[in-house]
Short mmCIF file of C-alpha atoms in Angstrom, two decimals:
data_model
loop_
_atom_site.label_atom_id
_atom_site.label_comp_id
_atom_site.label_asym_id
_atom_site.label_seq_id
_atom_site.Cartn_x
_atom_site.Cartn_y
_atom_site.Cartn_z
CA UNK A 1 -50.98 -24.33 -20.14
CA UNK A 2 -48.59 -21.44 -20.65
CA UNK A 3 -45.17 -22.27 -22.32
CA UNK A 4 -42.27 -19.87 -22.89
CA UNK A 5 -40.27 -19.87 -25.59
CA UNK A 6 -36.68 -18.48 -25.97
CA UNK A 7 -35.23 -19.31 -29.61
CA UNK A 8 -32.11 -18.16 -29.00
CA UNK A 9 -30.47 -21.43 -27.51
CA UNK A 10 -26.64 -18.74 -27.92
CA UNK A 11 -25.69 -15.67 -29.19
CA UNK A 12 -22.54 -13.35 -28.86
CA UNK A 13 -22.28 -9.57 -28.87
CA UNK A 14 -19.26 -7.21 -28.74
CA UNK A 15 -18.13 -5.22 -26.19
CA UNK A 16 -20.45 -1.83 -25.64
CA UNK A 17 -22.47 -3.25 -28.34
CA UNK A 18 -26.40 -3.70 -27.88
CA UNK A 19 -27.60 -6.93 -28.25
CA UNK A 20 -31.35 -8.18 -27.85
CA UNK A 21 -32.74 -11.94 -26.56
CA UNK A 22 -35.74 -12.44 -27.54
CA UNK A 23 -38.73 -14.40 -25.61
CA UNK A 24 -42.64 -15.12 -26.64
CA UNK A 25 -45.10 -17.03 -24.58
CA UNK A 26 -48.41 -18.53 -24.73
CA UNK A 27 -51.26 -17.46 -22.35
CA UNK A 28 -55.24 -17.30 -22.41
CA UNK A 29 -54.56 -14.94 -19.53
CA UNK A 30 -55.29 -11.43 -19.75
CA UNK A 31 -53.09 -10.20 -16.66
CA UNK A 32 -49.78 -11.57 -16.17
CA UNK A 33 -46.11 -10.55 -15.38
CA UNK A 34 -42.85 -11.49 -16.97
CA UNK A 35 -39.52 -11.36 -15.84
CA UNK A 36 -35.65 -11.75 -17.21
CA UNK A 37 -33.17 -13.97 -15.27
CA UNK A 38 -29.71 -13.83 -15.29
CA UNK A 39 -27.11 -16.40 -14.45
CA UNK A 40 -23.71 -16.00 -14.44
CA UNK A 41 -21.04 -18.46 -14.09
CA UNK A 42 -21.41 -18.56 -10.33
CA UNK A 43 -25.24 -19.99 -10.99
CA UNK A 44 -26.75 -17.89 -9.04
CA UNK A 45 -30.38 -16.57 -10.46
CA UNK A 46 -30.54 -12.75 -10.19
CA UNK A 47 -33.65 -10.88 -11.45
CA UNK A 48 -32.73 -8.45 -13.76
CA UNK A 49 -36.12 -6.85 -14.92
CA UNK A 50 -39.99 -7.59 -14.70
CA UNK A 51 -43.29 -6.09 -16.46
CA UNK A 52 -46.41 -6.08 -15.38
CA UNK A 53 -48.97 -6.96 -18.50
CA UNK A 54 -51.14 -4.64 -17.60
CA UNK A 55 -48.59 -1.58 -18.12
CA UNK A 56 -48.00 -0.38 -21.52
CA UNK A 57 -44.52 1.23 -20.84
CA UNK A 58 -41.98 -0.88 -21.05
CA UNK A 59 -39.70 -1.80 -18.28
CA UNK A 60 -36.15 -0.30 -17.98
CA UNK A 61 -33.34 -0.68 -15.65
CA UNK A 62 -30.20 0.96 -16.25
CA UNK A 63 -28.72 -0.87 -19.30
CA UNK A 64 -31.48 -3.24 -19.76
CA UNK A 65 -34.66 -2.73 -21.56
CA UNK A 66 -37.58 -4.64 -22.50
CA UNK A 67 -39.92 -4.50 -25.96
CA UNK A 68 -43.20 -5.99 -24.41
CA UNK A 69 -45.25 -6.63 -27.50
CA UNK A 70 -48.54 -7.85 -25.83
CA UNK A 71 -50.50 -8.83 -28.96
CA UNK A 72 -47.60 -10.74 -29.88
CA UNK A 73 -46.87 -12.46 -26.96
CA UNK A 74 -43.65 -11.07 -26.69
CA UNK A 75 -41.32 -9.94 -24.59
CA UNK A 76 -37.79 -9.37 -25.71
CA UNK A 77 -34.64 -7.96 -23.36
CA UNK A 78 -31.88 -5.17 -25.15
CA UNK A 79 -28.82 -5.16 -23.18
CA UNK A 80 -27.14 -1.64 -23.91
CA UNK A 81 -23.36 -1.14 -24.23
CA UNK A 82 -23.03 -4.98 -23.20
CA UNK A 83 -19.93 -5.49 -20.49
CA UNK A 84 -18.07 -8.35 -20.00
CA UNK A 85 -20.22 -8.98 -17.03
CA UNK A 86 -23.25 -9.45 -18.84
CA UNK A 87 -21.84 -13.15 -20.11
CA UNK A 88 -24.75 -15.18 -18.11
CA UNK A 89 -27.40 -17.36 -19.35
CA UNK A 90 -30.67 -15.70 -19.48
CA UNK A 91 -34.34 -16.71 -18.78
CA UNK A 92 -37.15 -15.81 -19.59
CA UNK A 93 -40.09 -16.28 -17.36
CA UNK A 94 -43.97 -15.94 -16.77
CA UNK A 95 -46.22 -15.76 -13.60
CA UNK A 96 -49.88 -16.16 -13.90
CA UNK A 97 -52.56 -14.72 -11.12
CA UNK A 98 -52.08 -18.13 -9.80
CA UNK A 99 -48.40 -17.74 -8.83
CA UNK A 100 -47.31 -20.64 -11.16
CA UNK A 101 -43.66 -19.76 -12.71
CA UNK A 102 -42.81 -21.33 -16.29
CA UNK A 103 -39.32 -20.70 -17.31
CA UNK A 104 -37.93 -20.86 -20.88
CA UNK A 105 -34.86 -23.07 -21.73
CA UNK A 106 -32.61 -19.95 -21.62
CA UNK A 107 -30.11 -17.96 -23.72
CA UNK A 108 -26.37 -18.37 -23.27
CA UNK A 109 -24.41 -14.69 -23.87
CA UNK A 110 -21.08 -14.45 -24.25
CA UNK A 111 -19.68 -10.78 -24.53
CA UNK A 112 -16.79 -10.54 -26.17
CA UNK A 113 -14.13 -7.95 -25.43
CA UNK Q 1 -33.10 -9.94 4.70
CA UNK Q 2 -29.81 -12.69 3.70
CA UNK Q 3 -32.01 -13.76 0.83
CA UNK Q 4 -32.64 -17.80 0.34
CA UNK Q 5 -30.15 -20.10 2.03
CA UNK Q 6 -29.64 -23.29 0.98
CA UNK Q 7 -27.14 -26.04 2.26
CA UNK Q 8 -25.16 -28.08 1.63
CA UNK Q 9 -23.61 -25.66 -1.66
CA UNK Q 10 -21.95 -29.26 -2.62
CA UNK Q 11 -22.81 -32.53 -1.97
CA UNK Q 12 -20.54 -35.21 -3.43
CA UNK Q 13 -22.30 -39.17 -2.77
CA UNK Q 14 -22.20 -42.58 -3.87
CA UNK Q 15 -25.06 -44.17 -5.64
CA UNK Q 16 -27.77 -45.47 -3.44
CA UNK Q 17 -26.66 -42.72 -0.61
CA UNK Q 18 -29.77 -41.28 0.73
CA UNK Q 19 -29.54 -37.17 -0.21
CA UNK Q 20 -31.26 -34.50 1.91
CA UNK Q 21 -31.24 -31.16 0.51
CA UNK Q 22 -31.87 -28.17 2.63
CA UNK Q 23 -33.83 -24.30 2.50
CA UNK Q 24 -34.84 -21.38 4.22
CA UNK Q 25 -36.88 -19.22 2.66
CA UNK Q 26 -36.81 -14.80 2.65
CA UNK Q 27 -38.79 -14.13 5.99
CA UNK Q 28 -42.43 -13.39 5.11
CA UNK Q 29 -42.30 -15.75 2.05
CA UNK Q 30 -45.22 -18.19 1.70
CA UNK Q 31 -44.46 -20.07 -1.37
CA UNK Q 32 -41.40 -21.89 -1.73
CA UNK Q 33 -40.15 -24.17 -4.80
CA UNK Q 34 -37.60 -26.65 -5.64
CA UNK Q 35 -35.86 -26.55 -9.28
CA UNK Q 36 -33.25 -28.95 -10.74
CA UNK Q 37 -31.50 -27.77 -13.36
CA UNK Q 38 -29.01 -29.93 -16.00
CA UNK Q 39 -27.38 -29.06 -19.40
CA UNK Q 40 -29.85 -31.85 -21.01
CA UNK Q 41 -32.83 -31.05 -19.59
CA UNK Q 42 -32.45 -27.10 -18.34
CA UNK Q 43 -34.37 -25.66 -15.12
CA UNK Q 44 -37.53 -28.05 -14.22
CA UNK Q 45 -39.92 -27.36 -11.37
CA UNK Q 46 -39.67 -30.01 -9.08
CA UNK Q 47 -42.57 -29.20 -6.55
CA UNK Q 48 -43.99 -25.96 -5.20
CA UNK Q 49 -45.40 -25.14 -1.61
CA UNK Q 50 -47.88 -22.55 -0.25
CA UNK Q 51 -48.30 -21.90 3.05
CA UNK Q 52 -46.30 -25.55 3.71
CA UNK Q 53 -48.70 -27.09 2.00
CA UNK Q 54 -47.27 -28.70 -1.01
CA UNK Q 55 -49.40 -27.86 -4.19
CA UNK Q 56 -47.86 -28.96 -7.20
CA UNK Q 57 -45.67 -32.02 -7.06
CA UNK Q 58 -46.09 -33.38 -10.56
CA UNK Q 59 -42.56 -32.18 -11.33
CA UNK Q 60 -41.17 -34.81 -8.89
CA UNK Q 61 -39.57 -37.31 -11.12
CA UNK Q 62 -40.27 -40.36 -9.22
CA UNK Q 63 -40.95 -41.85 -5.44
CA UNK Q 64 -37.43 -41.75 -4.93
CA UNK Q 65 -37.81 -38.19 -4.72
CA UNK Q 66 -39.81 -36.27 -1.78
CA UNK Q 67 -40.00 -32.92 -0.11
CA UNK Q 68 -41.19 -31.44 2.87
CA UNK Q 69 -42.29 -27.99 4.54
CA UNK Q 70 -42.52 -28.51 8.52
CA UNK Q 71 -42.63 -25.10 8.97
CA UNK Q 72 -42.65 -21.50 7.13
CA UNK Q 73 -39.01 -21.27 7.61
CA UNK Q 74 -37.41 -24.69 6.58
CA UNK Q 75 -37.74 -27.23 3.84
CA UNK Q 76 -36.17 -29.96 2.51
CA UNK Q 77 -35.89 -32.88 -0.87
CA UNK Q 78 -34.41 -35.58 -0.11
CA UNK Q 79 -33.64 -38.11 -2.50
CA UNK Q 80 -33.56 -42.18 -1.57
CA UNK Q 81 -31.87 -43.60 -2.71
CA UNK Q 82 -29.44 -41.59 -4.91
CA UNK Q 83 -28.84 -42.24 -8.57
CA UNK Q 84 -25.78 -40.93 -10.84
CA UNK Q 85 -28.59 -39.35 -13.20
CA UNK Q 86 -29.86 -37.39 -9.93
CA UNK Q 87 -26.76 -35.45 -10.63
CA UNK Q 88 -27.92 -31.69 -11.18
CA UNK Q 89 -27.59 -28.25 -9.54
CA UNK Q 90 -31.15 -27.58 -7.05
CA UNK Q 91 -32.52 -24.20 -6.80
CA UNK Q 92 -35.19 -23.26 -4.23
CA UNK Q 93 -36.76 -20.16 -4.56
CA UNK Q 94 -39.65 -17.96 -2.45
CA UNK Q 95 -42.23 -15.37 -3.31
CA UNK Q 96 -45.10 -13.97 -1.19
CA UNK Q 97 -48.46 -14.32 -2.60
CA UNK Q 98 -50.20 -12.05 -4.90
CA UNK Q 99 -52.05 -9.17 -4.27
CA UNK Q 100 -51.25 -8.75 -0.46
CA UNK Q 101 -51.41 -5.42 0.84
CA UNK Q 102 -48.47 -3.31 0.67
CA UNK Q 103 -45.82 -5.86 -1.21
CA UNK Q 104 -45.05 -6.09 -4.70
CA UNK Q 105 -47.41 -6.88 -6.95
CA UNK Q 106 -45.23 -8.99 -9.14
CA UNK Q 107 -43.99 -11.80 -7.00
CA UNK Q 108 -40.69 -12.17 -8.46
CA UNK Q 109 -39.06 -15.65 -7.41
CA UNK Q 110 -35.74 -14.98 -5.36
CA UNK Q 111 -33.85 -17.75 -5.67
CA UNK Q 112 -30.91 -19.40 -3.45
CA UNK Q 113 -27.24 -20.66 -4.51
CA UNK Q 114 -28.28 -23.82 -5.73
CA UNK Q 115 -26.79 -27.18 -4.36
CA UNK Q 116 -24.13 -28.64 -6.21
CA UNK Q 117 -25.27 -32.66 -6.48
CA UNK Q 118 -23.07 -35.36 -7.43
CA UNK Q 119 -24.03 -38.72 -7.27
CA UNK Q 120 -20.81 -41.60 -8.14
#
């Protein structure tokens, strides 16, 4: 069975600071995607970047970044000059080629002005 | 597309109330899953559907739980009869399948709201 792990249970970062989560999982899969949730105080779940295991670049989207480490099982976000609304809990979270979703227990960030 | 609805966005009922929690999926979606989420316990995959067929229930925590697909547009857990430790926020979320022509490949969830459940 897959598991993900985020070891990060909180962390806080300054204002226009970077900051990174980190995430690893387990798989015996060879092709696979991952993806980075964000929820914000209003709980709703917005997808704020995916990678494809297959791809060797790593995923960016504006201020957010990922270091996809596949040997490692790895798969950590870098939020770039955070803003205050970054503060969310973030997941981490696999899909295998059988559409099965495993989410890890999430990081809580609190940006600090 | 207005994304995943769900309703009621709070539901506030007395122990041994029967609960019925309610989704519509993104248009074109044919899998569709229920989360709870709680501080103690954190997001937990309740049961999954494909095609309306459920495929995955072993996340349901017990008989008082139960969820149904009629159709490719509606679904709905219902809990009976309610329990203060039912108490939790409910996601549902939808994703087309993998590898059909033309859509994304990765099959992000898209989730709803949530449902704000507490039970006295």
């Amino acid at each position: 069975a897959q598991t993900v792990t985020q070891s990060q249970p909180e962390m806080s970062v300054q204002e226009a600071e970077t900051v990174t989560l980190s995430c690893t999982y387990d798989t015996s899969e060879n092709n696979y995607y991952l993806f980075w949730y964000k929820q914000p105080p209003s709980r709703q779940m917005i997808l704020v970047i995916r990678q494809e295991a297959y791809k060797q670049q790593n995923a960016t989207e504006n201020r957010f970044s990922v270091n996809f480490q596949k040997a490692a099982k790895s798969f950590s976000l870098k939020i770039s000059d955070s803003q205050l609304g970054d503060t969310a809990m973030y997941f981490c979270a696999f899909r295998n080629t059988g559409n099965q979703f495993y989410f890890g227990t999430g990081t809580s960030l609190t940006v600090i002005p | 597309d207005a994304g995943v609805i769900q309703s009621p966005r709070h539901e506030v009922t007395e122990m041994g109330q029967e609960v019925t929690l309610r989704c519509k999926p993104i248009s074109g979606h044919d899998y569709l899953f229920w989360y709870r989420q709680t501080m103690m316990r954190g997001l937990e995959l309740l049961i999954y559907f494909n095609n309306n067929v459920p495929i995955d229930d072993s996340g349901m925590p017990e008989d008082r739980f139960s969820a149904k697909m009629p159709n490719a547009s509606f679904s709905t857990l219902k809990i009976q009869p309610s329990e203060p430790r039912d108490s939790a926020v409910y996601f549902c979320a939808s994703s087309n399948s993998p590898g059909l022509a033309g859509l994304s490949s990765y099959n992000e969830q898209f989730f709803g709201p949530g449902t704000r459940l507490t039970v006295l």
